[in-house]
mmCIF file with all atom_site columns, C-alpha atoms in Angstrom:
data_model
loop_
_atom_site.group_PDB
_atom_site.id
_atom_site.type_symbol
_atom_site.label_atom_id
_atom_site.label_alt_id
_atom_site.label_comp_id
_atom_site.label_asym_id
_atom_site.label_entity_id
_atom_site.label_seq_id
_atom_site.pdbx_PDB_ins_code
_atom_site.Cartn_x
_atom_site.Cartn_y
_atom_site.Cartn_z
_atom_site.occupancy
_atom_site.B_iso_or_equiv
_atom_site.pdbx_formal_charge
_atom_site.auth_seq_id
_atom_site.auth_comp_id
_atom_site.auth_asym_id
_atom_site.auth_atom_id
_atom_site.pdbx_PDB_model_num
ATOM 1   C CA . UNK C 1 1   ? 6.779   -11.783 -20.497 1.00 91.00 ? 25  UNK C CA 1
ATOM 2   C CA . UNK C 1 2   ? 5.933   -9.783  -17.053 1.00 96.00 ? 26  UNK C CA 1
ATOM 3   C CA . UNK C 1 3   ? 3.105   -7.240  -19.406 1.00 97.00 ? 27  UNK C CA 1
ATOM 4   C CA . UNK C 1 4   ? 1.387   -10.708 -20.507 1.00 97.00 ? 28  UNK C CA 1
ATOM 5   C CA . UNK C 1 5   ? 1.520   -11.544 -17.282 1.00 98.00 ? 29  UNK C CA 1
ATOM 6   C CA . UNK C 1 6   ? 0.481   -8.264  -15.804 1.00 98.00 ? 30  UNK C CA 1
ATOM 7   C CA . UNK C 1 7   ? -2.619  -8.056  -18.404 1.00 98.00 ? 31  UNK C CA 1
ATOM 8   C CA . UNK C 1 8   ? -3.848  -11.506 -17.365 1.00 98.00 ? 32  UNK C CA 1
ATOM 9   C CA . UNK C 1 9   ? -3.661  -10.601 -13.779 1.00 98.00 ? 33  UNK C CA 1
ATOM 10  C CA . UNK C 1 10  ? -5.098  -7.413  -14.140 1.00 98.00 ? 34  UNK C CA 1
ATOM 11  C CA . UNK C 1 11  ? -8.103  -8.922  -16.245 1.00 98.00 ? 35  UNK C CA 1
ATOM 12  C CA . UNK C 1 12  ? -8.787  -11.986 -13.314 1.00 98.00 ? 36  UNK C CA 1
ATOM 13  C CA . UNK C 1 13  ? -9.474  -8.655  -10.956 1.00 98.00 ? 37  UNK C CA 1
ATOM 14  C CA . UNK C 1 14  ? -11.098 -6.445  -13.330 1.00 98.00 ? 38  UNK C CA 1
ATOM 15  C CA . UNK C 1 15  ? -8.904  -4.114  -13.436 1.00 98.00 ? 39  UNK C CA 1
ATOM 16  C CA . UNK C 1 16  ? -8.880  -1.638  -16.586 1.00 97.00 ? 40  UNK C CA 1
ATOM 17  C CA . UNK C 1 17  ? -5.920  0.247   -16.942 1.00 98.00 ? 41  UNK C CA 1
ATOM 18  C CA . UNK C 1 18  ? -4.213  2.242   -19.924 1.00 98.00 ? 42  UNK C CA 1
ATOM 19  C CA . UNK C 1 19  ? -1.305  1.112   -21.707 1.00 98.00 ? 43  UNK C CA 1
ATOM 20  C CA . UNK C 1 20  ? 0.589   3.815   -20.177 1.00 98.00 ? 44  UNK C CA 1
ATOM 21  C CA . UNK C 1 21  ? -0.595  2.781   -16.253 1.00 98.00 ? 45  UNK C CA 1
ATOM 22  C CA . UNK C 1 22  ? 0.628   -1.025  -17.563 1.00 98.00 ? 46  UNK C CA 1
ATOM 23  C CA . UNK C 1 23  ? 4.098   0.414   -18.518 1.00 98.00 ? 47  UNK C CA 1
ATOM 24  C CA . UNK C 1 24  ? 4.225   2.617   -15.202 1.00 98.00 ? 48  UNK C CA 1
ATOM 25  C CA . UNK C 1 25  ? 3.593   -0.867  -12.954 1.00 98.00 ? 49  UNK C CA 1
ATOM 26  C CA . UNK C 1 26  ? 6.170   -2.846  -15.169 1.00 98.00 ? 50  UNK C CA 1
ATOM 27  C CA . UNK C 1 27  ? 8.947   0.080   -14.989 1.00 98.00 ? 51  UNK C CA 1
ATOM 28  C CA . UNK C 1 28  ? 8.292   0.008   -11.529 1.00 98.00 ? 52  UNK C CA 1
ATOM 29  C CA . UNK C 1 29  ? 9.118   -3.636  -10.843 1.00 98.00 ? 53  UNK C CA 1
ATOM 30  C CA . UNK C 1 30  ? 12.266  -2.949  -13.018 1.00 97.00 ? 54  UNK C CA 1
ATOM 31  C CA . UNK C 1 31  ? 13.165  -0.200  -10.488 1.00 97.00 ? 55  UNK C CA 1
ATOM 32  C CA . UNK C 1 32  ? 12.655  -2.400  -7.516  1.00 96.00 ? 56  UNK C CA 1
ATOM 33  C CA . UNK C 1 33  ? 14.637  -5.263  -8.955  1.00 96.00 ? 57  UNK C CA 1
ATOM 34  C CA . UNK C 1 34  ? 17.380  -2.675  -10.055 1.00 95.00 ? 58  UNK C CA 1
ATOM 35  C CA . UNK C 1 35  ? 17.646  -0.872  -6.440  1.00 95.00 ? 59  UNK C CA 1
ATOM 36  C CA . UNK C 1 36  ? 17.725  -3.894  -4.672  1.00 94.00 ? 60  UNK C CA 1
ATOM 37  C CA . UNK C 1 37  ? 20.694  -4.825  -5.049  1.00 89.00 ? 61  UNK C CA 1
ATOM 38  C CA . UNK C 1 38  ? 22.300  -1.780  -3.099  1.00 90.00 ? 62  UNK C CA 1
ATOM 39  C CA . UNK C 1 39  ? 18.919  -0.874  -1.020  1.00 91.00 ? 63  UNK C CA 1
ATOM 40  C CA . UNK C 1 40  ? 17.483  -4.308  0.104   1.00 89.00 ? 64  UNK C CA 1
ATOM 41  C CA . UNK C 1 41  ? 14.112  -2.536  -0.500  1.00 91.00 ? 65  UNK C CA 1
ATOM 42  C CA . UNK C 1 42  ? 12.302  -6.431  -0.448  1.00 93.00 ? 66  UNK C CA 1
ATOM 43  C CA . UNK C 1 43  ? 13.298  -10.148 0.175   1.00 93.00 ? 67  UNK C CA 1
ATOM 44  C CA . UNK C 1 44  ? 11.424  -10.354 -2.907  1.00 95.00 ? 68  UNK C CA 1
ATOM 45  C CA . UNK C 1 45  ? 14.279  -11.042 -5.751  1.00 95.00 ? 69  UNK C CA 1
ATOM 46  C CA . UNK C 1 46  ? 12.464  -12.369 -8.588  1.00 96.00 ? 70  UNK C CA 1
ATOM 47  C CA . UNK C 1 47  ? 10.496  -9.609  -10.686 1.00 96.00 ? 71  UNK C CA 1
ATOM 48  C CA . UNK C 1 48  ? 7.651   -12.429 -11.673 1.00 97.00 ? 72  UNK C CA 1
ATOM 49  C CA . UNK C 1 49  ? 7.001   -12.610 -7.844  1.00 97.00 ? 73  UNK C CA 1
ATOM 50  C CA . UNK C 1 50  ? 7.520   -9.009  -7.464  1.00 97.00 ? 74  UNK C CA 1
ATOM 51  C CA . UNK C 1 51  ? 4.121   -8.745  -9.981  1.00 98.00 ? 75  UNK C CA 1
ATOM 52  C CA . UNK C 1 52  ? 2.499   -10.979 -7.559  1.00 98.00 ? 76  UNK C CA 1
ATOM 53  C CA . UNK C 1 53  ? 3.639   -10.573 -4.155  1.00 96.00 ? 77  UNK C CA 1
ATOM 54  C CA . UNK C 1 54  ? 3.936   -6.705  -4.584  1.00 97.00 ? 78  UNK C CA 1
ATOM 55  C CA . UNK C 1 55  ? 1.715   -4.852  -7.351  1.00 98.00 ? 79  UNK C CA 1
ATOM 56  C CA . UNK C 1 56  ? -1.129  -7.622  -7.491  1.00 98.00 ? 80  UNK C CA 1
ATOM 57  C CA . UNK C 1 57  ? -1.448  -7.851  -3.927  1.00 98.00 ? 81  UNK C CA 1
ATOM 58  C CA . UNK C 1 58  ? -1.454  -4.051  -3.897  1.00 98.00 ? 82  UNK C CA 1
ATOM 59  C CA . UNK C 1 59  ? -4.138  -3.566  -6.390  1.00 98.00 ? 83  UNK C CA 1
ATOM 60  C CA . UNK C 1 60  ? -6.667  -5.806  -4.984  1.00 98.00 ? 84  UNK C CA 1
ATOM 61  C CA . UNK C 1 61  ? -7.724  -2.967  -2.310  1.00 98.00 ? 85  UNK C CA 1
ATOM 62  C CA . UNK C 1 62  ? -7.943  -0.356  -5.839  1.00 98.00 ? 86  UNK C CA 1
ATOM 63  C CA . UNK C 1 63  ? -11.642 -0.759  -5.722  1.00 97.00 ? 87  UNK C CA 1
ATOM 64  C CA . UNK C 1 64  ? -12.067 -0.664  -1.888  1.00 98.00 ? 88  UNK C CA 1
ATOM 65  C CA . UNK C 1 65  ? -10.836 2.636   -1.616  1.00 98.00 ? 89  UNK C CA 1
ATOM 66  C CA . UNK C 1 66  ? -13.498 5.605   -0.508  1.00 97.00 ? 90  UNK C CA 1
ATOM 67  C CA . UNK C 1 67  ? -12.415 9.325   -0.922  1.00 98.00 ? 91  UNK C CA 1
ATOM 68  C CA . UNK C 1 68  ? -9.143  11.440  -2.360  1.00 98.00 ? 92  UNK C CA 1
ATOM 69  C CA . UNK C 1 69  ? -6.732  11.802  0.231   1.00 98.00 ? 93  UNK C CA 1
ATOM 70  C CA . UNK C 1 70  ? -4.612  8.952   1.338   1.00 98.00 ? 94  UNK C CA 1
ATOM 71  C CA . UNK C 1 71  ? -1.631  7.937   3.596   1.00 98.00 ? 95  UNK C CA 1
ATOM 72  C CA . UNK C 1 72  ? 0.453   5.026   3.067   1.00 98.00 ? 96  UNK C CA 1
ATOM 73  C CA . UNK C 1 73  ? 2.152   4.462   6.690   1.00 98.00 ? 97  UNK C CA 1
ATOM 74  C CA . UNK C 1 74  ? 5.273   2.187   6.745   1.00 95.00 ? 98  UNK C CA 1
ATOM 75  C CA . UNK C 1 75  ? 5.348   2.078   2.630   1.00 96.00 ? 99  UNK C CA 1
ATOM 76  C CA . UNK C 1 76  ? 8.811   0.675   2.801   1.00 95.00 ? 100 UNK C CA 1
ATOM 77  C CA . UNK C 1 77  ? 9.415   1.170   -1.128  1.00 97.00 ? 101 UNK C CA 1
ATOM 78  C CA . UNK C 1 78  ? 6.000   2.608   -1.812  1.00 97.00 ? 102 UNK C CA 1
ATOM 79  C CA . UNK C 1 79  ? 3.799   0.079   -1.277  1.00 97.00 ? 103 UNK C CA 1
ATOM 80  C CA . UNK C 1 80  ? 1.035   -0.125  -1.752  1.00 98.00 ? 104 UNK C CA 1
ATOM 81  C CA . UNK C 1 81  ? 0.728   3.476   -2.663  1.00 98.00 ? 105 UNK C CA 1
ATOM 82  C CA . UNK C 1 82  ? 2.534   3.675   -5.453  1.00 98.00 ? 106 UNK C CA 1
ATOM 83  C CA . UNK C 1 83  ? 0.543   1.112   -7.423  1.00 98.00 ? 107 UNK C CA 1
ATOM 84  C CA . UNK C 1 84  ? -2.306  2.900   -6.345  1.00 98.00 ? 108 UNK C CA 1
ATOM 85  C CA . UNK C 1 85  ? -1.618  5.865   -7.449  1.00 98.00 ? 109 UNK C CA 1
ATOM 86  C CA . UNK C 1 86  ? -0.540  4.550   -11.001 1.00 98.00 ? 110 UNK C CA 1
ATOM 87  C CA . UNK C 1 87  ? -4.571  3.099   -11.112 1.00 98.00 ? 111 UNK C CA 1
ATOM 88  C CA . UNK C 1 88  ? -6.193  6.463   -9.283  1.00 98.00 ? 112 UNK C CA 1
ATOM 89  C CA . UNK C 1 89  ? -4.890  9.235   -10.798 1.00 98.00 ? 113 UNK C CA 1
ATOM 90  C CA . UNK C 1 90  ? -7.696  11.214  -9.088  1.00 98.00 ? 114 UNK C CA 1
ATOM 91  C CA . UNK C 1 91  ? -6.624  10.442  -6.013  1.00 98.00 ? 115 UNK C CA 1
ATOM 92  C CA . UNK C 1 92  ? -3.222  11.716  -4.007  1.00 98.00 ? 116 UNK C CA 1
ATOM 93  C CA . UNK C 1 93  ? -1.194  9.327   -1.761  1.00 98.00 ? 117 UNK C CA 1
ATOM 94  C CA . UNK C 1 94  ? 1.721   10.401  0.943   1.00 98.00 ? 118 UNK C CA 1
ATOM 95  C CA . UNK C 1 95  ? 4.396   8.025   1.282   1.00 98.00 ? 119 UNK C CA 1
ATOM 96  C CA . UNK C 1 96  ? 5.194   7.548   4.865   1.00 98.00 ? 120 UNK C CA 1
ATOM 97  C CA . UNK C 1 97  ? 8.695   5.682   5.969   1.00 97.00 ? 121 UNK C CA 1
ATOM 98  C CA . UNK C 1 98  ? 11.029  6.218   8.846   1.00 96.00 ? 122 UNK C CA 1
ATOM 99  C CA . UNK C 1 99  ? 14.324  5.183   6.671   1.00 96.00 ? 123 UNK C CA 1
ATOM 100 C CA . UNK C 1 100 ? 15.618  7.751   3.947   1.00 96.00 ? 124 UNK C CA 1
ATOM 101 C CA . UNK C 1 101 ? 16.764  5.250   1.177   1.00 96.00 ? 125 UNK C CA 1
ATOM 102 C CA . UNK C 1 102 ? 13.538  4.205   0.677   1.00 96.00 ? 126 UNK C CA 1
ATOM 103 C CA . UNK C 1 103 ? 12.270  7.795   0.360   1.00 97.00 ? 127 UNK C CA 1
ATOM 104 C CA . UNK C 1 104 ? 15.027  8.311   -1.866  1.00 97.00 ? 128 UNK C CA 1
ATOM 105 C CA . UNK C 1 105 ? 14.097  5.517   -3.878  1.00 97.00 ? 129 UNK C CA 1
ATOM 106 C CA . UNK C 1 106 ? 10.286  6.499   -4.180  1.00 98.00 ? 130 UNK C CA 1
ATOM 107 C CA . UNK C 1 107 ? 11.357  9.881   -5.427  1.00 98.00 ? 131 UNK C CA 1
ATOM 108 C CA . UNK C 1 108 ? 13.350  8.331   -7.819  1.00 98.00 ? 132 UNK C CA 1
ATOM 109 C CA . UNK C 1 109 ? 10.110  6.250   -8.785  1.00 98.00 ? 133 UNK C CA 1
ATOM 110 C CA . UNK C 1 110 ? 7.744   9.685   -9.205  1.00 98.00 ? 134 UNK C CA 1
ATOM 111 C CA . UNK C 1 111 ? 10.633  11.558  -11.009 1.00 98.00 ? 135 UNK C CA 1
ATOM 112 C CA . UNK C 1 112 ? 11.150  8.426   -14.228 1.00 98.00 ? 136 UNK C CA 1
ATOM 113 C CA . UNK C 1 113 ? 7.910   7.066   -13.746 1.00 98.00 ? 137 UNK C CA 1
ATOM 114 C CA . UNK C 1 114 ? 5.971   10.625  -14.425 1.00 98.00 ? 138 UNK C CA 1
ATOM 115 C CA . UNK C 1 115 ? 4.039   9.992   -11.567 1.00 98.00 ? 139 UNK C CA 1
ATOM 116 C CA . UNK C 1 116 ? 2.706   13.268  -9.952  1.00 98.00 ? 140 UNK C CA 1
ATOM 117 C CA . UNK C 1 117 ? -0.022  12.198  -7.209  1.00 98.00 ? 141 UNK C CA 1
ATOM 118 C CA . UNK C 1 118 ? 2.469   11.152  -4.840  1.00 98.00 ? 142 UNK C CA 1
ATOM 119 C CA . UNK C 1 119 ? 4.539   12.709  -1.808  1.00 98.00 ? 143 UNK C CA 1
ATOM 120 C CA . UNK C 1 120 ? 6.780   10.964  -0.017  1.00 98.00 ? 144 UNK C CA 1
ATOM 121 C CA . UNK C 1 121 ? 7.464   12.022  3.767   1.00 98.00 ? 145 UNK C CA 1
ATOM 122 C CA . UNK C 1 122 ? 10.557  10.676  5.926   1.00 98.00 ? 146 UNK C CA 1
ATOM 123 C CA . UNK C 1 123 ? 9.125   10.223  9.485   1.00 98.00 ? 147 UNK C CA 1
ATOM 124 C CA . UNK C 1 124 ? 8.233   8.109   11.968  1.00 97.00 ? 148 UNK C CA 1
ATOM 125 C CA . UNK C 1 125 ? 4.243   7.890   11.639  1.00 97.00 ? 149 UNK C CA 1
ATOM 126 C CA . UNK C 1 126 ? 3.737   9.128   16.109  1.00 95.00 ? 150 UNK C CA 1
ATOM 127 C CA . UNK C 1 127 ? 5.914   12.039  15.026  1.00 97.00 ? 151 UNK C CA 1
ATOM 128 C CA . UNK C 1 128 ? 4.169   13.351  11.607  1.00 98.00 ? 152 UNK C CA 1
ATOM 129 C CA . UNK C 1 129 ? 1.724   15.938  11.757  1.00 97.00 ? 153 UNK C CA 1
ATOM 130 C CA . UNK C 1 130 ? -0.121  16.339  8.373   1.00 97.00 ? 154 UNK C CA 1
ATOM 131 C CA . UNK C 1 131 ? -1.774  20.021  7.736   1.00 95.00 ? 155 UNK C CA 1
ATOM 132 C CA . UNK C 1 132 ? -4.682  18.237  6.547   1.00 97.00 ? 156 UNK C CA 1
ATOM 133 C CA . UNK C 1 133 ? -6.444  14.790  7.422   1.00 98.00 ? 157 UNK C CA 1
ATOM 134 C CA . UNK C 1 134 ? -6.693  11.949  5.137   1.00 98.00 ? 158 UNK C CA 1
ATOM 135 C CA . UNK C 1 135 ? -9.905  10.341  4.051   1.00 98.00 ? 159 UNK C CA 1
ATOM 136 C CA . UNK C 1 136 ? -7.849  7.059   4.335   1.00 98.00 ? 160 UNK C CA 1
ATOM 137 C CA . UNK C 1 137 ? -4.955  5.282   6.127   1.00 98.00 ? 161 UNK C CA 1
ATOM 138 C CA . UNK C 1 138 ? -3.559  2.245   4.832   1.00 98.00 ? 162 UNK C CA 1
ATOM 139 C CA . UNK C 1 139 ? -0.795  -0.290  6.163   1.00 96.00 ? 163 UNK C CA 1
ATOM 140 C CA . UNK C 1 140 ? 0.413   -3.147  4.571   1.00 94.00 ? 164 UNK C CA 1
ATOM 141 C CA . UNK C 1 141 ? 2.472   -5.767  6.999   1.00 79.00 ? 165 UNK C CA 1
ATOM 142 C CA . UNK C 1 142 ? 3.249   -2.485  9.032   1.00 80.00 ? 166 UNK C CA 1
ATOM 143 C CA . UNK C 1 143 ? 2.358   -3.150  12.668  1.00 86.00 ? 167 UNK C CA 1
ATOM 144 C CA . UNK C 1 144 ? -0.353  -5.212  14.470  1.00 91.00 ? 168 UNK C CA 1
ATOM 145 C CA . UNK C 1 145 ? -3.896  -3.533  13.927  1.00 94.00 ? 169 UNK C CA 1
ATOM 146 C CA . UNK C 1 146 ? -3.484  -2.393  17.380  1.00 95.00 ? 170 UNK C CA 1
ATOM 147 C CA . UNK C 1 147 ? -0.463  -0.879  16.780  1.00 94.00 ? 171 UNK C CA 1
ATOM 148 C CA . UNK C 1 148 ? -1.297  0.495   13.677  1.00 95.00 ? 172 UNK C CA 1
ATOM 149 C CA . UNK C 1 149 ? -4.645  2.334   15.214  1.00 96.00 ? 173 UNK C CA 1
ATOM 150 C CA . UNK C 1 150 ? -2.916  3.751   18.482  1.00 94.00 ? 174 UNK C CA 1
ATOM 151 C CA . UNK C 1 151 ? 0.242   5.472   16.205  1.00 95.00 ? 175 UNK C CA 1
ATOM 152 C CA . UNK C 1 152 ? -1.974  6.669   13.249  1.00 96.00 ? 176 UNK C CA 1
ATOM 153 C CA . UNK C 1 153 ? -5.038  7.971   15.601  1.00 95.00 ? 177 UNK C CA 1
ATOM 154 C CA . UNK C 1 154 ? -4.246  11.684  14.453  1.00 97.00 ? 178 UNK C CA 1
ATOM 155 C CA . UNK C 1 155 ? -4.005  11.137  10.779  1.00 98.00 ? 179 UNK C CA 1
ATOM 156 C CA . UNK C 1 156 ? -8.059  10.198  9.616   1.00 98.00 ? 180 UNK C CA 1
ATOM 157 C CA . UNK C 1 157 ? -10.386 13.215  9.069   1.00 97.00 ? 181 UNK C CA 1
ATOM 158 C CA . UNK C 1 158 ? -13.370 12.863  10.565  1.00 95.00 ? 182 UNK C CA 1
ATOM 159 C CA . UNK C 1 159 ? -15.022 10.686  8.110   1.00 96.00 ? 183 UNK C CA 1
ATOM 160 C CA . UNK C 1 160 ? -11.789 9.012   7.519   1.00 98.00 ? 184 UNK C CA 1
ATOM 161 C CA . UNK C 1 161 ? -10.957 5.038   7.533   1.00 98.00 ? 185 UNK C CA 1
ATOM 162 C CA . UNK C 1 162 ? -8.246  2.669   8.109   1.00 98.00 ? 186 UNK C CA 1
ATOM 163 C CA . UNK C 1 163 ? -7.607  0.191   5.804   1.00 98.00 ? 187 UNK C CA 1
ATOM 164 C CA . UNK C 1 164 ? -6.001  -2.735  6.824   1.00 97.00 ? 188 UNK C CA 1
ATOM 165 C CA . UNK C 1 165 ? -4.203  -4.959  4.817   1.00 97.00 ? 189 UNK C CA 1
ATOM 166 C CA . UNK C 1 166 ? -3.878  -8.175  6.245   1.00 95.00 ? 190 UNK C CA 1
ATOM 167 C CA . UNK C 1 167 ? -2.716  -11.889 5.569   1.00 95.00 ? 191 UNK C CA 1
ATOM 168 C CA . UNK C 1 168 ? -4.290  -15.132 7.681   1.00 92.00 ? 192 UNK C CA 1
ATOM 169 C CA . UNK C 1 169 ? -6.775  -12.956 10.176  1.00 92.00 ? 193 UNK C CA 1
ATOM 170 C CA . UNK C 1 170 ? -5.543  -13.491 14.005  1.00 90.00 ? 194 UNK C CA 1
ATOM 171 C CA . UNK C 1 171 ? -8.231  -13.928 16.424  1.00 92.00 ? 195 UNK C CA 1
ATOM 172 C CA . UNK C 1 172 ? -6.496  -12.701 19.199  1.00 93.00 ? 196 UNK C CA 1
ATOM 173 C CA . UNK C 1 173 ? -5.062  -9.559  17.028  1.00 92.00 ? 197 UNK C CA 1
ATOM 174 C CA . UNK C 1 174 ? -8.772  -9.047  16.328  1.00 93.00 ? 198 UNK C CA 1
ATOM 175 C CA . UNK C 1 175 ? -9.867  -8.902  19.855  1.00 94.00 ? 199 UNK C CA 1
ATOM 176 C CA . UNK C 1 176 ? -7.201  -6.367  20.908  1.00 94.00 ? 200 UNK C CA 1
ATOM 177 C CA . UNK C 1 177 ? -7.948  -3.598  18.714  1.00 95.00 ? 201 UNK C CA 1
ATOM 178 C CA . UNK C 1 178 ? -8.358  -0.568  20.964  1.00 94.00 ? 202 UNK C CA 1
ATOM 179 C CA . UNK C 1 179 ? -11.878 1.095   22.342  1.00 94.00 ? 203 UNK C CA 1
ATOM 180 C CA . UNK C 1 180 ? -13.190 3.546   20.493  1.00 95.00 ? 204 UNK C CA 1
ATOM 181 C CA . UNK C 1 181 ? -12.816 1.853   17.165  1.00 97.00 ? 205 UNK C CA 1
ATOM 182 C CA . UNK C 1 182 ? -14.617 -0.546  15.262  1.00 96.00 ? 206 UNK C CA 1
ATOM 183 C CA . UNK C 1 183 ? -14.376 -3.077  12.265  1.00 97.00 ? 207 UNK C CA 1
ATOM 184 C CA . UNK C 1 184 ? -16.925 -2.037  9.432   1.00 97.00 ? 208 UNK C CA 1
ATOM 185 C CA . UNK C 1 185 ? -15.783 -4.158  7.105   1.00 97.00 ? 209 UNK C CA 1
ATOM 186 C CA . UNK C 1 186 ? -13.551 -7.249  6.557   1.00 97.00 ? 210 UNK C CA 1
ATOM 187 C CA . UNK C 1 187 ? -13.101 -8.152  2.861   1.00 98.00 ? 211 UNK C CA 1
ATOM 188 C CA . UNK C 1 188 ? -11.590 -11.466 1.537   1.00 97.00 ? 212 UNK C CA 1
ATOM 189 C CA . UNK C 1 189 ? -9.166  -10.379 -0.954  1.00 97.00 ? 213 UNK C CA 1
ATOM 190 C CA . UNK C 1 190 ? -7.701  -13.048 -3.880  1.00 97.00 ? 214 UNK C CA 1
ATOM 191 C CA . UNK C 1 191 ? -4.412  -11.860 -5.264  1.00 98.00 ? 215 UNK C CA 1
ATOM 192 C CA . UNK C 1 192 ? -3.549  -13.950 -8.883  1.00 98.00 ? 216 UNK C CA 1
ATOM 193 C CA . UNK C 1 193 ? -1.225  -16.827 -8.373  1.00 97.00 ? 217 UNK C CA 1
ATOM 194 C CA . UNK C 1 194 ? -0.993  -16.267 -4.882  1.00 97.00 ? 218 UNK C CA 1
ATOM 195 C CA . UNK C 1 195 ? -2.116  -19.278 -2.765  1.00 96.00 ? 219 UNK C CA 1
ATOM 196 C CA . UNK C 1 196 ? -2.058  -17.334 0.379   1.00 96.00 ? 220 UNK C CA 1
ATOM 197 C CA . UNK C 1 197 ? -5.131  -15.473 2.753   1.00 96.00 ? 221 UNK C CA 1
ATOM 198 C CA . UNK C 1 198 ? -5.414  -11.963 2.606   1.00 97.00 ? 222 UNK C CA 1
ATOM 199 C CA . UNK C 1 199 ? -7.644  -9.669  3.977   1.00 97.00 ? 223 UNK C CA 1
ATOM 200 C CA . UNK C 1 200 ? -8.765  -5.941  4.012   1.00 97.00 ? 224 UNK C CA 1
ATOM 201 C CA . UNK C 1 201 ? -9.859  -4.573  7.595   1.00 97.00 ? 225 UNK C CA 1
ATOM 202 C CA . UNK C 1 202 ? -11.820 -1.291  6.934   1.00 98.00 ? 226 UNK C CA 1
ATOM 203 C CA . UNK C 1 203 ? -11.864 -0.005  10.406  1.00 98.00 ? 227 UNK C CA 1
ATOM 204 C CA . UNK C 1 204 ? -13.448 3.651   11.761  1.00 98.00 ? 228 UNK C CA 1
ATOM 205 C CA . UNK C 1 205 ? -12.897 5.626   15.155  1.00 94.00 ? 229 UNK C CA 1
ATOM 206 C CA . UNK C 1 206 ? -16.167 6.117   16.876  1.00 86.00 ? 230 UNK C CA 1
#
């Protein structure tokens, strides 16, 4: 039932992947629903919505992303970096969370799963100092965008972005986003099944 599902979804965003990356997202929804129970990892309790509300709306910024290097900041149970690492092999991913269940739980994830382009990090995101920048940040229902770009101002290389993932766009959000950085690029994002706005907010320190 969920890999029909999964292949239809994946086909209304164009979305090629491998029967193996189609078993990795599926597994992974099993492992949510599974953990839940003791971890609380999502309010999420139904694995159909789970496809939806978690992996679909995490793969709809797949063909956004620019570069190798990424951090997911706040990733609660590894979103959305884990689905993004099942679809870009080529690229790494650090999994960022202040609370060491969900860590645990992501390792868990990379260790059945097979998935080797991940790292997961406990920390709070002010206090973690990476050896080497990323050539993207991304936060999903993390923090205001203000909040997001005054904690994670140390982690972009120079070229670096933020990527913002966002629901309904908040004028007043928009206008406090710090000097010094500005919006390149706000992209209307439609997740399957989901009758909901949400946005990407590409955004680059000057």
């Amino acid at each position: 039932m969920l890999s029909a599902q999964l292949e239809a979804y994946l086909g209304e965003i164009n979305l090629p992947a491998t029967v193996e990356q189609k078993k990795q997202l599926i597994d992974f929804v099993g492992m949510i629903h599974k953990w839940n129970k003791a971890y609380n990892l999502t309010s999420v309790r139904d694995p159909e919505a789970m496809l939806i509300r978690h992996i679909m709306d995490s793969l709809v910024v797949s063909k956004h992303l620019q570069g190798e290097r990424f951090i997911d900041v706040g990733t609660g149970p590894g979103l959305p970096g884990i689905p993004l690492a099942i679809m870009n092999p080529d690229k790494t991913f650090v999994l960022l969370d202040s609370l060491g269940k969900r860590i645990r739980f992501q390792k868990q994830v990379a260790f059945e799963l097979g998935i080797t382009n991940i790292s997961s990090v406990e920390s709070r995101v002010e206090a973690y100092q990476p050896e080497q920048k990323f050539d993207g940040v991304l936060s999903r229902a993390f923090a205001s965008i203000e909040d997001m770009l005054s904690w994670c101002h140390h982690l972009p290389a120079d070229h670096g972005q933020y990527y913002a993932l966002k629901g309904q766009l908040n004028e007043q959000e928009m206008r406090q986003i710090p000097p010094g950085f500005t919006v390149t690029d706000i992209i209307e994002l439609k997740v399957p099944k989901l009758d909901e706005q949400r946005h990407l907010l590409k955004i680059i320190k000057q």
